[in-house]
PDB file of C-alpha atoms in Angstrom:
ATOM      1  CA  MET A   6      74.244 112.012  99.916  1.00 47.00           C
ATOM      2  CA  PHE A   7      75.877 111.724 103.305  1.00 48.00           C
ATOM      3  CA  ALA A   8      77.072 114.821 105.097  1.00 56.00           C
ATOM      4  CA  LEU A   9      80.767 115.491 104.604  1.00 59.00           C
ATOM      5  CA  ILE A  10      81.202 116.134 108.315  1.00 59.00           C
ATOM      6  CA  HIS A  11      80.085 112.541 108.927  1.00 62.00           C
ATOM      7  CA  ALA A  12      82.106 111.000 106.097  1.00 78.00           C
ATOM      8  CA  TRP A  13      85.594 112.240 106.988  1.00 77.00           C
ATOM      9  CA  PRO A  14      85.523 111.349 110.709  1.00 75.00           C
ATOM     10  CA  THR A  15      84.018 107.974 109.783  1.00 79.00           C
ATOM     11  CA  THR A  16      86.810 107.324 107.276  1.00 86.00           C
ATOM     12  CA  LEU A  17      89.469 108.486 109.736  1.00 83.00           C
ATOM     13  CA  ALA A  18      88.142 106.346 112.603  1.00 80.00           C
ATOM     14  CA  ALA A  19      87.892 103.276 110.352  1.00 84.00           C
ATOM     15  CA  PHE A  20      91.404 103.930 108.994  1.00 89.00           C
ATOM     16  CA  LEU A  21      93.049 104.266 112.420  1.00 85.00           C
ATOM     17  CA  ALA A  22      91.211 101.329 114.001  1.00 82.00           C
ATOM     18  CA  SER A  23      91.904  99.097 111.001  1.00 85.00           C
ATOM     19  CA  ALA A  24      95.577 100.117 110.906  1.00 86.00           C
ATOM     20  CA  VAL A  25      96.071  98.953 114.496  1.00 83.00           C
ATOM     21  CA  GLU A  26      94.471  95.576 113.773  1.00 84.00           C
ATOM     22  CA  PHE A  27      96.327  95.106 110.468  1.00 87.00           C
ATOM     23  CA  VAL A  28      99.693  95.905 112.089  1.00 86.00           C
ATOM     24  CA  GLU A  29      99.107  93.127 114.642  1.00 85.00           C
ATOM     25  CA  ALA A  30      98.028  90.705 111.907  1.00 88.00           C
ATOM     26  CA  LEU A  31     101.016  91.666 109.740  1.00 88.00           C
ATOM     27  CA  THR A  32     103.437  90.683 112.519  1.00 88.00           C
ATOM     28  CA  VAL A  33     102.141  87.097 112.567  1.00 90.00           C
ATOM     29  CA  VAL A  34     101.790  86.826 108.766  1.00 91.00           C
ATOM     30  CA  LEU A  35     105.404  87.988 108.389  1.00 89.00           C
ATOM     31  CA  ALA A  36     106.531  85.354 110.879  1.00 89.00           C
ATOM     32  CA  VAL A  37     104.611  82.702 108.923  1.00 91.00           C
ATOM     33  CA  GLY A  38     106.106  83.820 105.603  1.00 89.00           C
ATOM     34  CA  ILE A  39     109.691  84.012 106.843  1.00 88.00           C
ATOM     35  CA  VAL A  40     109.654  80.793 108.902  1.00 90.00           C
ATOM     36  CA  ARG A  41     107.226  78.514 106.980  1.00 88.00           C
ATOM     37  CA  GLY A  42     107.208  80.048 103.480  1.00 87.00           C
ATOM     38  CA  TRP A  43     105.266  82.770 101.691  1.00 88.00           C
ATOM     39  CA  ARG A  44     102.943  80.457  99.745  1.00 90.00           C
ATOM     40  CA  GLY A  45     101.026  79.338 102.807  1.00 88.00           C
ATOM     41  CA  ALA A  46     101.127  82.813 104.362  1.00 90.00           C
ATOM     42  CA  ILE A  47      99.641  84.454 101.260  1.00 92.00           C
ATOM     43  CA  VAL A  48      96.985  81.771 100.696  1.00 93.00           C
ATOM     44  CA  GLY A  49      95.831  81.915 104.318  1.00 93.00           C
ATOM     45  CA  THR A  50      95.742  85.715 104.367  1.00 92.00           C
ATOM     46  CA  VAL A  51      93.946  86.097 101.036  1.00 93.00           C
ATOM     47  CA  GLY A  52      91.403  83.443 102.022  1.00 94.00           C
ATOM     48  CA  ALA A  53      90.617  85.253 105.270  1.00 92.00           C
ATOM     49  CA  LEU A  54      90.352  88.637 103.510  1.00 89.00           C
ATOM     50  CA  ALA A  55      87.882  87.124 101.021  1.00 92.00           C
ATOM     51  CA  CYS A  56      85.743  85.809 103.897  1.00 92.00           C
ATOM     52  CA  LEU A  57      85.842  89.200 105.643  1.00 87.00           C
ATOM     53  CA  ALA A  58      84.882  91.038 102.447  1.00 85.00           C
ATOM     54  CA  ALA A  59      81.927  88.667 101.991  1.00 88.00           C
ATOM     55  CA  ILE A  60      80.760  89.376 105.549  1.00 86.00           C
ATOM     56  CA  VAL A  61      80.854  93.144 104.924  1.00 79.00           C
ATOM     57  CA  LEU A  62      79.041  92.816 101.584  1.00 82.00           C
ATOM     58  CA  VAL A  63      76.277  90.710 103.137  1.00 82.00           C
ATOM     59  CA  LEU A  64      75.926  92.333 106.548  1.00 77.00           C
ATOM     60  CA  GLY A  65      76.407  95.993 105.568  1.00 70.00           C
ATOM     61  CA  PRO A  66      73.456  96.387 103.178  1.00 72.00           C
ATOM     62  CA  VAL A  67      71.193  94.364 105.515  1.00 76.00           C
ATOM     63  CA  LEU A  68      71.865  96.728 108.416  1.00 72.00           C
ATOM     64  CA  THR A  69      71.238  99.827 106.304  1.00 69.00           C
ATOM     65  CA  ARG A  70      67.694  98.552 105.600  1.00 76.00           C
ATOM     66  CA  LEU A  71      66.784  98.426 109.294  1.00 76.00           C
ATOM     67  CA  PRO A  72      64.991 101.361 110.976  1.00 80.00           C
ATOM     68  CA  LEU A  73      67.664 104.010 111.550  1.00 77.00           C
ATOM     69  CA  GLY A  74      66.698 105.035 115.103  1.00 80.00           C
ATOM     70  CA  PRO A  75      66.872 101.604 116.800  1.00 83.00           C
ATOM     71  CA  LEU A  76      69.905 100.738 114.676  1.00 82.00           C
ATOM     72  CA  GLN A  77      71.764 103.874 115.794  1.00 82.00           C
ATOM     73  CA  LEU A  78      70.896 103.096 119.406  1.00 87.00           C
ATOM     74  CA  ALA A  79      72.173  99.502 119.172  1.00 87.00           C
ATOM     75  CA  VAL A  80      75.261 100.275 117.093  1.00 84.00           C
ATOM     76  CA  GLY A  81      76.055 103.367 119.152  1.00 87.00           C
ATOM     77  CA  GLY A  82      75.927 101.333 122.363  1.00 90.00           C
ATOM     78  CA  LEU A  83      78.268  98.714 120.912  1.00 87.00           C
ATOM     79  CA  LEU A  84      80.665 101.401 119.658  1.00 87.00           C
ATOM     80  CA  VAL A  85      80.778 102.998 123.110  1.00 91.00           C
ATOM     81  CA  LEU A  86      81.563  99.634 124.729  1.00 91.00           C
ATOM     82  CA  PHE A  87      84.170  98.839 122.064  1.00 87.00           C
ATOM     83  CA  GLY A  88      85.750 102.293 122.234  1.00 89.00           C
ATOM     84  CA  MET A  89      85.841 102.336 126.036  1.00 91.00           C
ATOM     85  CA  ARG A  90      87.564  98.939 126.035  1.00 89.00           C
ATOM     86  CA  TRP A  91      90.290 100.306 123.752  1.00 87.00           C
ATOM     87  CA  LEU A  92      90.501 103.524 125.767  1.00 91.00           C
ATOM     88  CA  ARG A  93      90.831 101.672 129.087  1.00 92.00           C
ATOM     89  CA  LYS A  94      93.691  99.543 127.779  1.00 89.00           C
ATOM     90  CA  ALA A  95      95.424 102.590 126.242  1.00 90.00           C
ATOM     91  CA  ILE A  96      95.126 104.533 129.521  1.00 92.00           C
ATOM     92  CA  LEU A  97      96.561 101.660 131.581  1.00 91.00           C
ATOM     93  CA  ARG A  98      99.425 101.233 129.116  1.00 89.00           C
ATOM     94  CA  ALA A  99     100.171 104.964 129.086  1.00 89.00           C
ATOM     95  CA  ALA A 100     100.194 104.943 132.892  1.00 89.00           C
ATOM     96  CA  GLY A 101     102.539 101.945 132.999  1.00 87.00           C
ATOM     97  CA  VAL A 102     100.043  99.654 134.731  1.00 86.00           C
ATOM     98  CA  ILE A 103     100.254  97.130 131.903  1.00 85.00           C
ATOM     99  CA  PRO A 104     103.177  96.826 129.446  1.00 83.00           C
ATOM    100  CA  LEU A 105     103.074  98.380 125.988  1.00 80.00           C
ATOM    101  CA  HIS A 106     102.438  96.015 123.105  1.00 76.00           C
ATOM    102  CA  ASP A 107     105.792  95.043 121.557  1.00 78.00           C
ATOM    103  CA  GLU A 108     105.535  93.965 117.906  1.00 78.00           C
ATOM    104  CA  ALA A 109     109.188  92.831 117.842  1.00 81.00           C
ATOM    105  CA  ALA A 110     108.615  90.576 120.866  1.00 84.00           C
ATOM    106  CA  ALA A 111     105.386  89.241 119.356  1.00 83.00           C
ATOM    107  CA  PHE A 112     107.233  88.499 116.097  1.00 85.00           C
ATOM    108  CA  ALA A 113     110.014  86.632 117.936  1.00 86.00           C
ATOM    109  CA  LYS A 114     107.510  84.621 119.982  1.00 87.00           C
ATOM    110  CA  GLU A 115     105.415  83.656 116.936  1.00 85.00           C
ATOM    111  CA  SER A 116     108.536  82.774 114.910  1.00 87.00           C
ATOM    112  CA  ALA A 117     109.784  80.481 117.691  1.00 89.00           C
ATOM    113  CA  ALA A 118     106.405  78.732 117.892  1.00 88.00           C
ATOM    114  CA  LEU A 119     106.308  78.219 114.105  1.00 86.00           C
ATOM    115  CA  ARG A 120     109.840  76.784 114.068  1.00 86.00           C
ATOM    116  CA  GLY A 121     108.791  74.312 116.740  1.00 83.00           C
ATOM    117  CA  ALA A 122     105.796  73.088 114.710  1.00 78.00           C
ATOM    118  CA  PRO A 123     106.203  69.844 112.698  1.00 77.00           C
ATOM    119  CA  PRO A 124     107.370  70.353 109.085  1.00 74.00           C
ATOM    120  CA  SER A 125     104.807  69.982 106.318  1.00 71.00           C
ATOM    121  CA  ARG A 126     104.654  66.585 104.586  1.00 72.00           C
ATOM    122  CA  SER A 127     102.359  67.679 101.772  1.00 75.00           C
ATOM    123  CA  THR A 128     102.259  70.331  99.053  1.00 76.00           C
ATOM    124  CA  TRP A 129     100.368  72.708 101.314  1.00 79.00           C
ATOM    125  CA  ASP A 130     101.745  73.686 104.703  1.00 84.00           C
ATOM    126  CA  ALA A 131      98.631  73.456 106.871  1.00 88.00           C
ATOM    127  CA  VAL A 132     100.375  75.182 109.783  1.00 90.00           C
ATOM    128  CA  ALA A 133     101.302  78.177 107.619  1.00 90.00           C
ATOM    129  CA  VAL A 134      97.902  78.467 105.932  1.00 92.00           C
ATOM    130  CA  GLY A 135      96.006  77.941 109.189  1.00 92.00           C
ATOM    131  CA  THR A 136      98.076  80.413 111.209  1.00 92.00           C
ATOM    132  CA  ALA A 137      97.842  83.172 108.576  1.00 92.00           C
ATOM    133  CA  PHE A 138      94.111  82.554 108.111  1.00 94.00           C
ATOM    134  CA  GLU A 139      93.408  82.535 111.850  1.00 92.00           C
ATOM    135  CA  ILE A 140      95.226  85.776 112.708  1.00 92.00           C
ATOM    136  CA  THR A 141      93.786  87.618 109.695  1.00 92.00           C
ATOM    137  CA  MET A 142      90.244  86.507 110.580  1.00 92.00           C
ATOM    138  CA  LEU A 143      90.741  87.269 114.275  1.00 89.00           C
ATOM    139  CA  GLU A 144      92.005  90.810 113.760  1.00 86.00           C
ATOM    140  CA  GLY A 145      89.873  91.335 110.648  1.00 86.00           C
ATOM    141  CA  LEU A 146      86.600  90.570 112.437  1.00 88.00           C
ATOM    142  CA  GLU A 147      87.212  93.561 114.688  1.00 84.00           C
ATOM    143  CA  VAL A 148      87.786  95.653 111.551  1.00 86.00           C
ATOM    144  CA  VAL A 149      84.548  94.321 110.052  1.00 85.00           C
ATOM    145  CA  PHE A 150      82.645  95.209 113.204  1.00 83.00           C
ATOM    146  CA  ILE A 151      84.010  98.758 113.171  1.00 82.00           C
ATOM    147  CA  VAL A 152      83.340  99.224 109.431  1.00 82.00           C
ATOM    148  CA  VAL A 153      79.795  97.861 109.642  1.00 80.00           C
ATOM    149  CA  ALA A 154      79.036  99.745 112.858  1.00 79.00           C
ATOM    150  CA  MET A 155      80.399 103.036 111.532  1.00 77.00           C
ATOM    151  CA  GLY A 156      78.634 102.458 108.230  1.00 75.00           C
ATOM    152  CA  ALA A 157      75.315 101.699 109.893  1.00 70.00           C
ATOM    153  CA  GLY A 158      75.287 104.979 111.813  1.00 66.00           C
ATOM    154  CA  GLY A 159      73.840 106.966 108.937  1.00 67.00           C
ATOM    155  CA  ALA A 160      72.847 106.871 105.288  1.00 67.00           C
ATOM    156  CA  GLY A 161      75.807 106.513 102.931  1.00 75.00           C
ATOM    157  CA  LEU A 162      78.446 105.952 105.635  1.00 77.00           C
ATOM    158  CA  LEU A 163      79.304 102.337 104.776  1.00 79.00           C
ATOM    159  CA  LEU A 164      81.377 103.348 101.755  1.00 83.00           C
ATOM    160  CA  PRO A 165      83.640 105.872 103.557  1.00 86.00           C
ATOM    161  CA  ALA A 166      84.074 103.428 106.460  1.00 85.00           C
ATOM    162  CA  ALA A 167      85.075 100.632 104.065  1.00 85.00           C
ATOM    163  CA  ALA A 168      87.358 103.029 102.183  1.00 88.00           C
ATOM    164  CA  GLY A 169      89.134 103.902 105.424  1.00 89.00           C
ATOM    165  CA  ALA A 170      89.695 100.224 106.224  1.00 88.00           C
ATOM    166  CA  MET A 171      90.928  99.462 102.702  1.00 89.00           C
ATOM    167  CA  ALA A 172      93.318 102.414 102.813  1.00 92.00           C
ATOM    168  CA  ALA A 173      94.700 101.145 106.120  1.00 90.00           C
ATOM    169  CA  LEU A 174      95.214  97.671 104.626  1.00 88.00           C
ATOM    170  CA  VAL A 175      97.085  99.092 101.615  1.00 91.00           C
ATOM    171  CA  VAL A 176      99.277 101.352 103.771  1.00 90.00           C
ATOM    172  CA  VAL A 177     100.162  98.632 106.319  1.00 87.00           C
ATOM    173  CA  VAL A 178     100.944  96.048 103.611  1.00 86.00           C
ATOM    174  CA  ALA A 179     103.026  98.561 101.627  1.00 88.00           C
ATOM    175  CA  VAL A 180     105.033  99.593 104.684  1.00 85.00           C
ATOM    176  CA  GLY A 181     105.393  95.952 105.739  1.00 80.00           C
ATOM    177  CA  ILE A 182     106.824  95.038 102.308  1.00 81.00           C
ATOM    178  CA  ALA A 183     109.198  98.013 102.417  1.00 81.00           C
ATOM    179  CA  VAL A 184     110.393  97.304 105.953  1.00 76.00           C
ATOM    180  CA  HIS A 185     110.262  93.484 105.602  1.00 72.00           C
ATOM    181  CA  GLY A 186     109.767  93.144 109.340  1.00 69.00           C
ATOM    182  CA  PRO A 187     107.318  93.869 112.152  1.00 68.00           C
ATOM    183  CA  LEU A 188     106.199  97.491 112.383  1.00 71.00           C
ATOM    184  CA  SER A 189     107.556  97.902 115.888  1.00 66.00           C
ATOM    185  CA  SER A 190     108.036 101.672 115.516  1.00 68.00           C
ATOM    186  CA  VAL A 191     104.320 102.323 114.979  1.00 70.00           C
ATOM    187  CA  PRO A 192     102.963 104.246 118.023  1.00 78.00           C
ATOM    188  CA  GLU A 193     100.288 101.623 118.589  1.00 77.00           C
ATOM    189  CA  ASN A 194      99.168 102.843 121.996  1.00 80.00           C
ATOM    190  CA  ALA A 195      98.733 106.406 120.747  1.00 84.00           C
ATOM    191  CA  LEU A 196      96.660 105.055 117.856  1.00 82.00           C
ATOM    192  CA  LYS A 197      94.522 102.989 120.237  1.00 83.00           C
ATOM    193  CA  PHE A 198      94.092 106.050 122.424  1.00 87.00           C
ATOM    194  CA  GLY A 199      92.842 108.064 119.437  1.00 87.00           C
ATOM    195  CA  VAL A 200      90.610 105.290 118.140  1.00 86.00           C
ATOM    196  CA  GLY A 201      89.087 104.746 121.574  1.00 89.00           C
ATOM    197  CA  VAL A 202      88.247 108.453 121.762  1.00 92.00           C
ATOM    198  CA  LEU A 203      86.718 108.519 118.261  1.00 87.00           C
ATOM    199  CA  LEU A 204      84.637 105.353 118.724  1.00 88.00           C
ATOM    200  CA  SER A 205      83.381 106.498 122.128  1.00 92.00           C
ATOM    201  CA  GLY A 206      82.473 109.920 120.732  1.00 90.00           C
ATOM    202  CA  PHE A 207      80.677 108.532 117.684  1.00 87.00           C
ATOM    203  CA  GLY A 208      78.921 105.865 119.749  1.00 89.00           C
ATOM    204  CA  THR A 209      77.627 108.389 122.280  1.00 93.00           C
ATOM    205  CA  PHE A 210      76.380 110.647 119.473  1.00 90.00           C
ATOM    206  CA  TRP A 211      74.491 107.814 117.788  1.00 86.00           C
ATOM    207  CA  VAL A 212      72.990 106.620 121.067  1.00 91.00           C
ATOM    208  CA  GLY A 213      71.640 110.155 121.494  1.00 91.00           C
ATOM    209  CA  GLU A 214      70.369 110.179 117.910  1.00 87.00           C
ATOM    210  CA  GLY A 215      68.720 106.795 118.483  1.00 87.00           C
ATOM    211  CA  ILE A 216      66.720 108.032 121.477  1.00 89.00           C
ATOM    212  CA  GLY A 217      65.749 111.248 119.662  1.00 87.00           C
ATOM    213  CA  LEU A 218      68.095 113.601 121.537  1.00 87.00           C
ATOM    214  CA  ASP A 219      68.426 117.040 119.936  1.00 87.00           C
ATOM    215  CA  TRP A 220      72.194 117.568 120.064  1.00 88.00           C
ATOM    216  CA  PRO A 221      73.311 121.225 120.332  1.00 87.00           C
ATOM    217  CA  GLY A 222      75.179 122.081 117.140  1.00 80.00           C
ATOM    218  CA  ALA A 223      73.852 118.908 115.474  1.00 78.00           C
ATOM    219  CA  ASP A 224      76.749 116.944 113.892  1.00 78.00           C
ATOM    220  CA  LEU A 225      79.356 119.291 115.376  1.00 81.00           C
ATOM    221  CA  SER A 226      78.502 117.741 118.737  1.00 89.00           C
ATOM    222  CA  ILE A 227      80.687 114.793 117.703  1.00 86.00           C
ATOM    223  CA  VAL A 228      83.742 117.040 117.950  1.00 87.00           C
ATOM    224  CA  GLY A 229      82.736 118.168 121.428  1.00 91.00           C
ATOM    225  CA  LEU A 230      82.071 114.592 122.553  1.00 93.00           C
ATOM    226  CA  CYS A 231      85.453 113.398 121.263  1.00 92.00           C
ATOM    227  CA  LEU A 232      87.229 116.295 122.985  1.00 94.00           C
ATOM    228  CA  GLY A 233      85.378 115.466 126.191  1.00 94.00           C
ATOM    229  CA  PHE A 234      86.403 111.795 126.085  1.00 94.00           C
ATOM    230  CA  LEU A 235      89.986 112.858 125.258  1.00 94.00           C
ATOM    231  CA  ALA A 236      90.143 115.241 128.231  1.00 95.00           C
ATOM    232  CA  VAL A 237      88.810 112.609 130.648  1.00 94.00           C
ATOM    233  CA  ALA A 238      91.171 109.941 129.284  1.00 93.00           C
ATOM    234  CA  LEU A 239      94.224 112.219 129.519  1.00 93.00           C
ATOM    235  CA  ALA A 240      93.257 113.141 133.083  1.00 94.00           C
ATOM    236  CA  ALA A 241      92.911 109.430 133.960  1.00 92.00           C
ATOM    237  CA  VAL A 242      96.505 108.591 132.978  1.00 91.00           C
ATOM    238  CA  PRO A 243      98.248 110.319 135.937  1.00 90.00           C
ATOM    239  CA  LEU A 244      95.514 109.064 138.271  1.00 89.00           C
ATOM    240  CA  CYS A 245      96.377 105.470 137.282  1.00 88.00           C
ATOM    241  CA  ARG A 246     100.171 105.867 137.708  1.00 82.00           C
ATOM    242  CA  PRO A 247     100.121 105.092 141.474  1.00 80.00           C
ATOM    243  CA  ARG A 248      98.797 101.618 140.541  1.00 74.00           C
ATOM    244  CA  ALA A 249     101.895 101.070 138.418  1.00 69.00           C
ATOM    245  CA  ALA A 250     104.139 102.276 141.264  1.00 69.00           C
ATOM    246  CA  ARG A 251     102.483  99.911 143.754  1.00 71.00           C
ATOM    247  CA  ALA A 252     102.805  96.988 141.337  1.00 65.00           C
ATOM    248  CA  ALA A 253     106.546  97.688 140.736  1.00 62.00           C
TER     249      ALA A 253
END
């Protein structure tokens, strides 16, 4: 049985990271459905989700059979790089150096591009199916990486990581159906900030585990690491604001 202290943070990190990716995918799928028709949008999305599920089912169990120490070192390193990339972008957006992601603008841009595409001359709209499949695979592969990486960090963690991602998918789809439009009010940058902190904290912990480091407080060190990354990231935001002022 996996430790509960590992399971809940793993589920939460997978949920938040997956929610961000699914919100971005939902924007394009909605544009496809509204502009080109829901048949192609649903077929493309379901096809991509089936491929992603197959990747998790094949790759997840394989990774859990590898030696835990080297696996934690490799996966932890990748999680740190992945989390720091998200954290860097979130810091620059919070400081105003780069613009915030605008789901409404992305929806309008994608809708205009789809209207400009040639109409379908067959039963299946290849543009609709291909666009929905591509965006779901593109965003979904990042979800798969996070689920597999979080799941490979310890025995029994793949299930809570996958559960977090599935919960995010259900929530985003349900809200998308209710709103029937892009989820532009979702605080995406705050979510990316939080996910970057969690992934960096988990990754650093597993790198330490992989090299045999004896963490003070054992698993509770994850909380300290996440708080440390959060403090540094929050301190970096005002330091980056002069860059935004110079660029204005």
